[in-house]
CSV table of N, CA and C and ligand atoms in Angstrom, one decimal:
chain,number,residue,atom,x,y,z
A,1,UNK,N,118.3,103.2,100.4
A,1,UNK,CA,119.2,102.0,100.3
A,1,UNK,C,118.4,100.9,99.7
A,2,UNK,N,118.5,100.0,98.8
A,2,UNK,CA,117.8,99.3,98.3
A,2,UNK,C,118.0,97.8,99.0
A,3,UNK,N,117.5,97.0,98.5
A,3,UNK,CA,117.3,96.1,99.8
A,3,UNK,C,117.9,94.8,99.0
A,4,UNK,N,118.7,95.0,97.8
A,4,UNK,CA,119.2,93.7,97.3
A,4,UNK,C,120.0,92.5,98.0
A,5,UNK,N,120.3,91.5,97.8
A,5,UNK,CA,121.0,90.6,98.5
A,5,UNK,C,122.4,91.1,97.8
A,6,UNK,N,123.3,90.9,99.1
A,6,UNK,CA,124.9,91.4,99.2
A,6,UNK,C,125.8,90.2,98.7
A,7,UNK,N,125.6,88.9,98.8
A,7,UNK,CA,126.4,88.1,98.6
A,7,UNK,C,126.3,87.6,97.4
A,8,UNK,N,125.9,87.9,96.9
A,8,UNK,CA,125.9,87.3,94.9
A,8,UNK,C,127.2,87.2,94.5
A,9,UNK,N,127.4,86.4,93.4
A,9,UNK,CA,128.7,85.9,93.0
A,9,UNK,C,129.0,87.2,92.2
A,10,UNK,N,130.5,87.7,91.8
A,10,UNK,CA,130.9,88.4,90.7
A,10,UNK,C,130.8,87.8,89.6
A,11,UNK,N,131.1,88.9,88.5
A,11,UNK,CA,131.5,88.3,87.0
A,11,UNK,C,132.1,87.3,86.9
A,12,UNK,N,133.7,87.9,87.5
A,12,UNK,CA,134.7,86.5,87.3
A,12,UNK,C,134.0,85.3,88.4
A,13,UNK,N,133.1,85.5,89.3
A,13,UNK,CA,133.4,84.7,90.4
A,13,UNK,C,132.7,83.6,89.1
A,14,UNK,N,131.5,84.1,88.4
A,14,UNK,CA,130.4,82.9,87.9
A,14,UNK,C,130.9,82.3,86.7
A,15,UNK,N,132.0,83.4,85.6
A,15,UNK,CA,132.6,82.8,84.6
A,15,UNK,C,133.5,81.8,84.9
A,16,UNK,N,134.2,82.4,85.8
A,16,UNK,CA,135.3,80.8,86.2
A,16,UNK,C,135.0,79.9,86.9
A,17,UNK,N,133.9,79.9,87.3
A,17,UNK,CA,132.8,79.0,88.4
A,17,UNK,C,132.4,78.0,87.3
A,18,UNK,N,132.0,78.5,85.6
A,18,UNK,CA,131.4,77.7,84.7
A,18,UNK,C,132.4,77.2,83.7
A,19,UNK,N,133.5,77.7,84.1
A,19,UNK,CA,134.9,77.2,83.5
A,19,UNK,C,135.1,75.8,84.3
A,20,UNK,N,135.3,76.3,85.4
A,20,UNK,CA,135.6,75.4,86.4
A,20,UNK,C,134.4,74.0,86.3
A,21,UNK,N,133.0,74.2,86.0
A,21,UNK,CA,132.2,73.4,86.0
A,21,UNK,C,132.7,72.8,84.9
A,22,UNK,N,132.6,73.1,83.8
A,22,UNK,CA,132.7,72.7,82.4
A,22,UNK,C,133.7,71.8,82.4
A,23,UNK,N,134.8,71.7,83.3
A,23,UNK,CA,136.0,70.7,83.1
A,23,UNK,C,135.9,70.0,84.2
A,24,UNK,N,134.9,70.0,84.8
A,24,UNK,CA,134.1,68.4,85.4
A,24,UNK,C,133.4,67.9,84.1
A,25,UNK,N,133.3,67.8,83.2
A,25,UNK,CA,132.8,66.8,82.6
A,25,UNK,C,134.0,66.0,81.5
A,26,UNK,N,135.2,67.0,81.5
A,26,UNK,CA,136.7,65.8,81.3
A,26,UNK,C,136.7,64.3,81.6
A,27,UNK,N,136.8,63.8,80.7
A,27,UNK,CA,137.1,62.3,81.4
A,27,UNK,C,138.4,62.0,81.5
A,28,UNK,N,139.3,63.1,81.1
A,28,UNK,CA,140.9,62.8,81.1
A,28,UNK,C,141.6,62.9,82.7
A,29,UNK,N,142.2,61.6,82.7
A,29,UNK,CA,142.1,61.0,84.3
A,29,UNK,C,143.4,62.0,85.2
A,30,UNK,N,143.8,62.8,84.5
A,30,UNK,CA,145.0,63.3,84.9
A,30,UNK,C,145.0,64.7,85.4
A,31,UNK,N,144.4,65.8,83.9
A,31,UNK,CA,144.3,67.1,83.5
A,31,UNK,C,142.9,67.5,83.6
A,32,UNK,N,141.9,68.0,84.2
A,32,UNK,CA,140.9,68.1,83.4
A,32,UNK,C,140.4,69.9,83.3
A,33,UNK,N,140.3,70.5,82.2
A,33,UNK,CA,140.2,71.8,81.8
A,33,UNK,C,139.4,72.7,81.2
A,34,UNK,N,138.5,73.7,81.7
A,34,UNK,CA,137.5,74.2,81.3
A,34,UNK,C,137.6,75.8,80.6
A,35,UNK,N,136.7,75.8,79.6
A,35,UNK,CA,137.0,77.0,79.1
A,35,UNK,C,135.8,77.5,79.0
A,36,UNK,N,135.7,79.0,79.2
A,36,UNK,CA,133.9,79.6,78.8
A,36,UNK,C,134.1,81.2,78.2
A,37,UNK,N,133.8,81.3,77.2
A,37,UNK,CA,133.9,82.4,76.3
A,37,UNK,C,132.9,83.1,76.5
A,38,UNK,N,133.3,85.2,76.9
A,38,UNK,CA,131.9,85.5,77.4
A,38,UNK,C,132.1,87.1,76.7
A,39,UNK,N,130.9,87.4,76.0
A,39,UNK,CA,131.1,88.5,75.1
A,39,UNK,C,131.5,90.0,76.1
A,40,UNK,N,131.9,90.8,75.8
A,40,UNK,CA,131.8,92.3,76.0
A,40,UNK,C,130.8,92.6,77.1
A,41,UNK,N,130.0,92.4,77.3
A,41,UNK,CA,128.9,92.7,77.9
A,41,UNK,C,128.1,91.6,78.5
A,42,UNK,N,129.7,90.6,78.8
A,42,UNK,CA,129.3,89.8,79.6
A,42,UNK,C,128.0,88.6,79.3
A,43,UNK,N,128.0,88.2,78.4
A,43,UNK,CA,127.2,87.5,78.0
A,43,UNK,C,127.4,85.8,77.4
A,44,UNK,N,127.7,84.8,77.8
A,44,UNK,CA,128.1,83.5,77.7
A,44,UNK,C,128.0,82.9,76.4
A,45,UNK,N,128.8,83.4,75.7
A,45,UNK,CA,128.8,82.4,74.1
A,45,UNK,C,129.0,81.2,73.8
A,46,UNK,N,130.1,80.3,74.6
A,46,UNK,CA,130.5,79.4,74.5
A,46,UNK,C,131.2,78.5,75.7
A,47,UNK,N,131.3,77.6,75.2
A,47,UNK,CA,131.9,76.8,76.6
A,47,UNK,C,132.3,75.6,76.0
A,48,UNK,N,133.8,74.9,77.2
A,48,UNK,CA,134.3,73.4,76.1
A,48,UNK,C,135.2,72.8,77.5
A,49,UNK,N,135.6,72.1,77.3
A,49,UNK,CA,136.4,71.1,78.1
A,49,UNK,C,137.0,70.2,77.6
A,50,UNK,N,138.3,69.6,78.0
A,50,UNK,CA,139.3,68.8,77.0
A,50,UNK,C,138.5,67.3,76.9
A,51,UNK,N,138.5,66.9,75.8
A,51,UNK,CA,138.2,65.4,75.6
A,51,UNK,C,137.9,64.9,74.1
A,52,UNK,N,137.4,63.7,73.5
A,52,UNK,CA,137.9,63.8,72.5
A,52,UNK,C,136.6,64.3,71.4
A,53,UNK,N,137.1,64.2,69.9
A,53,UNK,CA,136.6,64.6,69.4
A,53,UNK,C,135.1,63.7,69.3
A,54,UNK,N,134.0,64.3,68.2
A,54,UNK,CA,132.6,63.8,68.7
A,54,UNK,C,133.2,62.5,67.2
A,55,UNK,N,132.1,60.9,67.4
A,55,UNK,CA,132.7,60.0,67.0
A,55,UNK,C,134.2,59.3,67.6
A,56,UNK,N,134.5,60.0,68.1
A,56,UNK,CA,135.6,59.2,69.0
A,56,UNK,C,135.8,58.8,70.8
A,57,UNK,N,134.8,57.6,71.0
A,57,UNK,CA,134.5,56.9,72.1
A,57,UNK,C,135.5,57.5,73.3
A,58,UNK,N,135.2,58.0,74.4
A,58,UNK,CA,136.3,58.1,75.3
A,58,UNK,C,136.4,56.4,76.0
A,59,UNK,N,135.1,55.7,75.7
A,59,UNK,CA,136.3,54.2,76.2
A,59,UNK,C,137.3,53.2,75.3
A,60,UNK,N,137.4,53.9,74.1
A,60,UNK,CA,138.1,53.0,73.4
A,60,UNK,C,139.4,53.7,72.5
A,61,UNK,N,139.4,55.1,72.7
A,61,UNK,CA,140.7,55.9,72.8
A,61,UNK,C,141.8,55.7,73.8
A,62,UNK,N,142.8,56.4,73.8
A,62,UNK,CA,143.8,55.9,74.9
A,62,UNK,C,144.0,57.1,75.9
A,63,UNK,N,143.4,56.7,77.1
A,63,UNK,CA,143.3,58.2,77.8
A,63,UNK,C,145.0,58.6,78.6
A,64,UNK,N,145.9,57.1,78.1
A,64,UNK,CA,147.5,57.6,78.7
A,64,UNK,C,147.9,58.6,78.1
A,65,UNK,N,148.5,58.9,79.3
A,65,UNK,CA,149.9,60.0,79.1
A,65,UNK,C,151.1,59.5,78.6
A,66,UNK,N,151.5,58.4,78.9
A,66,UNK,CA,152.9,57.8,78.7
A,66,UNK,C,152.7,56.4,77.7
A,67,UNK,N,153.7,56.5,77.2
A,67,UNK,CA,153.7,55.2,76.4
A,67,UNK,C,154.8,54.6,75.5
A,68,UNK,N,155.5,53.9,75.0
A,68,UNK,CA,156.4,53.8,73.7
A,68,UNK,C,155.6,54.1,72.9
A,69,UNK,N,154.4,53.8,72.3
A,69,UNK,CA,153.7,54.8,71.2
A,69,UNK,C,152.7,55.4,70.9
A,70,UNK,N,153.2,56.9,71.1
A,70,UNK,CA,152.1,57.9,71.1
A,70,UNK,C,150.9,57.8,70.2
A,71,UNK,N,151.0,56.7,69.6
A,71,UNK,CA,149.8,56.8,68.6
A,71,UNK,C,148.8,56.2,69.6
A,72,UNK,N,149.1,55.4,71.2
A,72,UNK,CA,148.4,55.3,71.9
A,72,UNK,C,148.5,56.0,73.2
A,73,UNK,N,148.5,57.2,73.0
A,73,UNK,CA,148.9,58.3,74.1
A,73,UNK,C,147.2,59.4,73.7
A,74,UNK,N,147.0,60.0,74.5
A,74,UNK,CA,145.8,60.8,74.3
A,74,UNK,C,146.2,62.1,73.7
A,75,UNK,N,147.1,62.2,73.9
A,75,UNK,CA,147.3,63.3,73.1
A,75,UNK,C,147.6,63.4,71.6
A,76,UNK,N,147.5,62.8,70.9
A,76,UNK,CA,147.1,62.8,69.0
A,76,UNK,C,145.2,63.3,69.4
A,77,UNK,N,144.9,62.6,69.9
A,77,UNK,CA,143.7,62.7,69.9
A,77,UNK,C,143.1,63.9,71.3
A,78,UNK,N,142.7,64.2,72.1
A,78,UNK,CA,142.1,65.1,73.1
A,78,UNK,C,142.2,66.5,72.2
A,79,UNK,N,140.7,67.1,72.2
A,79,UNK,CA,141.2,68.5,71.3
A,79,UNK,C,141.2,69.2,72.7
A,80,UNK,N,141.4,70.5,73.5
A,80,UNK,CA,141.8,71.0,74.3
A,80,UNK,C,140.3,72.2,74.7
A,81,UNK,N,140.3,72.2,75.8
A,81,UNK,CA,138.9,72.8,76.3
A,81,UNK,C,138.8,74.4,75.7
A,82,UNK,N,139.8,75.0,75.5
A,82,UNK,CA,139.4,76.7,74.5
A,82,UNK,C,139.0,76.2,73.0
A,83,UNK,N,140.0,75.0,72.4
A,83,UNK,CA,139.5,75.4,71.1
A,83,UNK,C,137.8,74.2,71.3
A,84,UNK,N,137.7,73.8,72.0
A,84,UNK,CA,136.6,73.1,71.5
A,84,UNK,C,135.3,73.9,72.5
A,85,UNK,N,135.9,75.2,72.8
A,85,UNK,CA,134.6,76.2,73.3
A,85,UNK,C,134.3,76.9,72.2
A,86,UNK,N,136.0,77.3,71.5
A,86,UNK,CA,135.8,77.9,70.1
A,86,UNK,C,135.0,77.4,69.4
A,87,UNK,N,135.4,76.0,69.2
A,87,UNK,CA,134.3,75.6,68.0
A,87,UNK,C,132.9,75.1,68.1
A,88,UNK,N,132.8,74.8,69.5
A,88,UNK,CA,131.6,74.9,69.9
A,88,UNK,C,130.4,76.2,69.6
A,89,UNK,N,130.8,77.1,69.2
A,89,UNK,CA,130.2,78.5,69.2
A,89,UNK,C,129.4,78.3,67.8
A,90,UNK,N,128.2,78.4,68.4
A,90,UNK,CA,127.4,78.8,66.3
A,90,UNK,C,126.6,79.9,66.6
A,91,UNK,N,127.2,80.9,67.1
A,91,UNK,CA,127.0,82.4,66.8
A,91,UNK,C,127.8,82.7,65.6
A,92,UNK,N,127.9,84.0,65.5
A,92,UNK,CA,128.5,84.6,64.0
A,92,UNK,C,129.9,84.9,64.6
A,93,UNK,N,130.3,86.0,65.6
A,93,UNK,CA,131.8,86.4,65.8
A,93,UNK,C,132.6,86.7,66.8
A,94,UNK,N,133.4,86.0,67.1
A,94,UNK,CA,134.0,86.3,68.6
A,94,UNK,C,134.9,87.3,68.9
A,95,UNK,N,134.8,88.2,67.6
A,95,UNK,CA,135.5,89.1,68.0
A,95,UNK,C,135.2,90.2,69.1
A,96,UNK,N,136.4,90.3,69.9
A,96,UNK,CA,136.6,91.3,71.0
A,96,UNK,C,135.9,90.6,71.9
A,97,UNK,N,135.8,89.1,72.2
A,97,UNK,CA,135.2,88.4,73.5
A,97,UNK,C,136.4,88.3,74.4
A,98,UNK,N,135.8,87.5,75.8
A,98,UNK,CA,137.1,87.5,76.7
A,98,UNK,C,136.7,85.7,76.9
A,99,UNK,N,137.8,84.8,76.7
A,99,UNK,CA,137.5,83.7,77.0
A,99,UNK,C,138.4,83.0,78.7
A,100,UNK,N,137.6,82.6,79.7
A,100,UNK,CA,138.2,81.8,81.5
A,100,UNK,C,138.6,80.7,81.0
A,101,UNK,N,139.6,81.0,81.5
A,101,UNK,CA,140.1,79.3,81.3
A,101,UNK,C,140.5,78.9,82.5
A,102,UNK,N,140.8,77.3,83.1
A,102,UNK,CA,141.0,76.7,84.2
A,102,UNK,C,142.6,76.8,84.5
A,103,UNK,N,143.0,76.7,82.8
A,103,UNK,CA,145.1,76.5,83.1
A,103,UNK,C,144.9,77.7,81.7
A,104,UNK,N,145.8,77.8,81.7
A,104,UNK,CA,146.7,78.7,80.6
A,104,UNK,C,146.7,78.1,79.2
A,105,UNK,N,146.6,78.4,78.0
A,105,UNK,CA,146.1,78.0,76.8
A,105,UNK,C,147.7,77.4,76.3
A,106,UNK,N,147.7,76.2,75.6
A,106,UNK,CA,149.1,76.4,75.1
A,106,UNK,C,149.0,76.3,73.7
A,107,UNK,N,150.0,76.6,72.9
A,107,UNK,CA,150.7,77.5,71.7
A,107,UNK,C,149.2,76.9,70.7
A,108,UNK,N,149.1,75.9,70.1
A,108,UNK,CA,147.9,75.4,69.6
A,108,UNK,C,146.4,76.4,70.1
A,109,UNK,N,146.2,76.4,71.2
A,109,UNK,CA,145.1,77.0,71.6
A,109,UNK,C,145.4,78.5,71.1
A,110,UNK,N,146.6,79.0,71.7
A,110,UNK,CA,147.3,80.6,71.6
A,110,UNK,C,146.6,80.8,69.9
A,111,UNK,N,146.6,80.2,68.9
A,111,UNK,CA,146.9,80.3,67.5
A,111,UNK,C,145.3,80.9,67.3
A,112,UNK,N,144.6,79.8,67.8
A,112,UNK,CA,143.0,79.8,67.6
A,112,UNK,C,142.4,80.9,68.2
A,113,UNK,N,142.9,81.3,69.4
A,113,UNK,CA,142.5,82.3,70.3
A,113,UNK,C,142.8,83.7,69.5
A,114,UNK,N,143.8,83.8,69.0
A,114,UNK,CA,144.4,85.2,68.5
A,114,UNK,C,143.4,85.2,66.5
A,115,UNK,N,143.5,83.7,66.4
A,115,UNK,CA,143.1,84.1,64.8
A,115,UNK,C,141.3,84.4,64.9
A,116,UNK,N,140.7,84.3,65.9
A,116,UNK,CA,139.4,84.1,66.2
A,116,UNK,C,139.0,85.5,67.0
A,117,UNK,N,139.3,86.5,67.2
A,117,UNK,CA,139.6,87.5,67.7
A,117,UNK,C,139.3,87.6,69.1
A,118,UNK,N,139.5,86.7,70.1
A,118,UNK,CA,139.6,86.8,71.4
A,118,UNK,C,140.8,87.5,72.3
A,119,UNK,N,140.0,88.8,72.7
A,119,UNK,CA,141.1,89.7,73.3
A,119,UNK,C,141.7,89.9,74.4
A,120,UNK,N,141.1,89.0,75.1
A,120,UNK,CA,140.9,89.0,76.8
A,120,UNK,C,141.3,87.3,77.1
A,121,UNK,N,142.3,87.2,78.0
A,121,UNK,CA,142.5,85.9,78.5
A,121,UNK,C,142.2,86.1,80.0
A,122,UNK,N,141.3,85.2,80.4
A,122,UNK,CA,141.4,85.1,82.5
A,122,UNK,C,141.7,83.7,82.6
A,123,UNK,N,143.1,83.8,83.2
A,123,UNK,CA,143.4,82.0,83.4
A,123,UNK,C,143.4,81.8,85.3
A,124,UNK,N,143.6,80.6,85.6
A,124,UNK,CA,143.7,80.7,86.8
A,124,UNK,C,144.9,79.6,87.1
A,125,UNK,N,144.9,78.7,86.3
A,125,UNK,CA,146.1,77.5,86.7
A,125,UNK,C,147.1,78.2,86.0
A,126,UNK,N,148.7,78.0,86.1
A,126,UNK,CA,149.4,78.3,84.9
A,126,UNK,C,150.5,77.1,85.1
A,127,UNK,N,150.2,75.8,85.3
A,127,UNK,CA,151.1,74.8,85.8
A,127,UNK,C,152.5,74.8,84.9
A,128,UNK,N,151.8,74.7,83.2
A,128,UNK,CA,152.9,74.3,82.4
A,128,UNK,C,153.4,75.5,82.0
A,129,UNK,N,153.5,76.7,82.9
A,129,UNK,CA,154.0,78.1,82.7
A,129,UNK,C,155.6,77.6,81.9
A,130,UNK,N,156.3,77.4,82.3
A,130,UNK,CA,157.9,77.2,82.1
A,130,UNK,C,158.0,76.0,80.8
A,131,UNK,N,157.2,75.5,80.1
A,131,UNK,CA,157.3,74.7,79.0
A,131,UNK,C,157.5,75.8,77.8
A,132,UNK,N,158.1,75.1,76.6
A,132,UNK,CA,158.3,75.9,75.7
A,132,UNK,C,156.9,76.3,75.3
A,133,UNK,N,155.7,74.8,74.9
A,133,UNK,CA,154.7,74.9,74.5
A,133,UNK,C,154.0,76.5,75.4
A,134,UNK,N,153.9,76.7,76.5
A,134,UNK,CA,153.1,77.8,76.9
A,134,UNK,C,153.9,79.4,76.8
A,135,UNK,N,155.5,79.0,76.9
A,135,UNK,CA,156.4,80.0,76.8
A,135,UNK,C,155.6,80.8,74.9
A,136,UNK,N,155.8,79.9,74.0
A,136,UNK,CA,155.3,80.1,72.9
A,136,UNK,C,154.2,80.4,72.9
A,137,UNK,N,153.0,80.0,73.4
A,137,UNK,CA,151.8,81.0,73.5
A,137,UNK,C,152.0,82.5,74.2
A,138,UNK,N,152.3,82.2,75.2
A,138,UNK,CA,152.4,84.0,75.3
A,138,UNK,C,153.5,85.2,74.8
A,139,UNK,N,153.9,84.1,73.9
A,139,UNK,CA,155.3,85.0,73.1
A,139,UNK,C,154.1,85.5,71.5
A,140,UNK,N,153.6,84.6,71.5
A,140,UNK,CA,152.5,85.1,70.5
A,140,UNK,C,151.3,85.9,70.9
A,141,UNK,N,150.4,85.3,72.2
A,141,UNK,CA,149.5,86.2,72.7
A,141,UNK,C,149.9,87.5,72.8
A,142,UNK,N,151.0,88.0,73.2
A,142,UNK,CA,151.6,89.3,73.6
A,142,UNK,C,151.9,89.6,72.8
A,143,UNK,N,152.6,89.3,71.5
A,143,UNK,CA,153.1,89.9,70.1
A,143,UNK,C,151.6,90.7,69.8
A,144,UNK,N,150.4,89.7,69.6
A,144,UNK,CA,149.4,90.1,68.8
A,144,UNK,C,148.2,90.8,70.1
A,145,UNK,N,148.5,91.1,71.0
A,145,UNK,CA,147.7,92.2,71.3
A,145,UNK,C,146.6,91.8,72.7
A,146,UNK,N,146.8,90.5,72.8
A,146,UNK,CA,146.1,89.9,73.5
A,146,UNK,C,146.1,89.8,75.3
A,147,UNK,N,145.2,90.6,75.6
A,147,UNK,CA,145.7,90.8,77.5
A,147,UNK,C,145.5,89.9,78.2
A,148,UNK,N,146.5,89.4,78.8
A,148,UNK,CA,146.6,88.5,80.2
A,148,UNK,C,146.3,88.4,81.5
A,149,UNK,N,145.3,88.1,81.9
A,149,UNK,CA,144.3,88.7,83.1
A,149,UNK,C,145.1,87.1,83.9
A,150,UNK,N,145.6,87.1,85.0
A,150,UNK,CA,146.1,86.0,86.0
A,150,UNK,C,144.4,86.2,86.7
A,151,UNK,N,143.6,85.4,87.2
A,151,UNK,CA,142.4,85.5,88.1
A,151,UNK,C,142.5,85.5,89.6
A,152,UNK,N,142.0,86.4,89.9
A,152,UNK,CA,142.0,86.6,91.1
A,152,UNK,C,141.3,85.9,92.1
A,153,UNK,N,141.4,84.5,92.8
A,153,UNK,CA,140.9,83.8,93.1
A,153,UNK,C,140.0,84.4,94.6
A,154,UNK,N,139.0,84.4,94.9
A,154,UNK,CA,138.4,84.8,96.1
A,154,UNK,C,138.6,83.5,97.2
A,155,UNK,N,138.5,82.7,96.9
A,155,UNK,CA,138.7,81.7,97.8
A,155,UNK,C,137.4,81.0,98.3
A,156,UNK,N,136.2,81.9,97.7
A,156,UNK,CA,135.1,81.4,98.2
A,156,UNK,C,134.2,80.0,97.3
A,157,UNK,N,133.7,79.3,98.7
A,157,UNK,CA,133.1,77.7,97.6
A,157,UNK,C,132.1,78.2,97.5
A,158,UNK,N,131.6,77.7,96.2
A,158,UNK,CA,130.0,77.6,95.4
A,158,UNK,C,130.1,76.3,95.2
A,159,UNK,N,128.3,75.8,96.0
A,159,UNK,CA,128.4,74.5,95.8
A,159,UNK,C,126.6,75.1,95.1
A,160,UNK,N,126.4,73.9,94.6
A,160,UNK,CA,125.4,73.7,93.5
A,160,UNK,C,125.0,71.7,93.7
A,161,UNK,N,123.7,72.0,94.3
A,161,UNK,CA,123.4,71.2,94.3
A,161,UNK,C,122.5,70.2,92.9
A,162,UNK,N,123.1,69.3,92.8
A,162,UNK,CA,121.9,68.9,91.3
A,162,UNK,C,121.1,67.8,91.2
B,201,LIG,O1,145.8,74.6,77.5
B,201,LIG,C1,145.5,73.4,77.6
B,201,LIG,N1,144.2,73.0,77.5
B,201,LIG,C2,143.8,71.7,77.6
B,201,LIG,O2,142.6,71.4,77.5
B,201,LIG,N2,144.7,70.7,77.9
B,201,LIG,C3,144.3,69.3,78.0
B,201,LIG,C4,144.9,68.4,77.1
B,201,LIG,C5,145.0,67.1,77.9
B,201,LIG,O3,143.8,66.4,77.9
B,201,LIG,C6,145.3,67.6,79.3
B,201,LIG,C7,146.7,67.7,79.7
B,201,LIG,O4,147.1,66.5,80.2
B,201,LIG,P1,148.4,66.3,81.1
B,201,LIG,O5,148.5,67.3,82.2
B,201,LIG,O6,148.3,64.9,81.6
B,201,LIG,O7,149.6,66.5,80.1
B,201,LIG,O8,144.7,69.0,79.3
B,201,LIG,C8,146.0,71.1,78.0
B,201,LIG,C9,146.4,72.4,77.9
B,201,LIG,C10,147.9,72.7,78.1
B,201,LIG,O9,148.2,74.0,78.5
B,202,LIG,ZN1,145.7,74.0,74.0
């Protein structure tokens, strides 16, 4: 019998643990969403969280949700925690990676995820499941091939002191 320690985290426990980290550093006061892209063999390519683009101040953007004019609403501006794990990546190919997400990708994300060849989704929120926007991602994820992993949440806390 070998004498290793028994309680180590799983795969999923530490990818969605660093999903889950990653969208602690959101400054979006509402939503905040982590993504971590991890090769085949399990190996961490990428990683991203919703907020805004680089050159664009998160104190002098508009972090509302609501408004009479969306040109002061966050949303023109916030790029979304998959694609900016996506583009975060300066390796060469993500084809056949599996990317954790915190919520469910919606139809924008869906596009980047499938043209980028990410084959594997593990989500764990699915709040805006019933919106057209996420209805249309998995009308496309699923046309093009892409498997739907719901995450199996253990329940267990990892704390990390820093
Ligand atoms: O897949 C996603 N990924 C992602 O990063 N987001 C971001 C955009 C916004 O900053 C925030 C959503 O804000 P709200 O829940 O207030 O509408 O989450 C939103 C989605 C929607 O599914
Ligand atoms: Zn998105």
């Amino acid at each position: 019998m070998s004498g290793k320690r028994q309680d180590y985290i799983s795969w999923d426990e530490y990818f969605m643990g660093v999903a889950e980290l990653s969208a602690m550093r959101s400054k979006d006061p509402s939503t905040q969403v982590g993504a971590c892209i991890v090769s085949q063999d399990n190996k961490i390519l990428s990683m991203g969280y919703n907020g805004f683009p680089k050159g664009c101040p998160d104190d002098t953007f508009p972090w509302e949700r609501e408004g009479d004019d969306p040109y002061e609403t966050k949303y023109f501006y916030s790029t979304h925690s998959e694609l900016n794990a996506i583009l975060n990546y300066r390796g060469g190919s993500l084809e056949g990676s599996k990317i954790y997400v915190t919520l469910f990708p919606c139809n924008e994300c869906a596009k980047a995820i499938i043209q980028c060849g990410i084959k594997t989704i593990i989500y764990a929120d699915d709040k805006y499941g019933d919106t057209a926007a996420v209805r249309a991602s998995k009308r496309m994820l699923r046309s093009a091939g892409v498997e739907l992993k719901p995450y199996k949440a253990t329940g267990r806390k990892l704390e990390v002191k820093v």
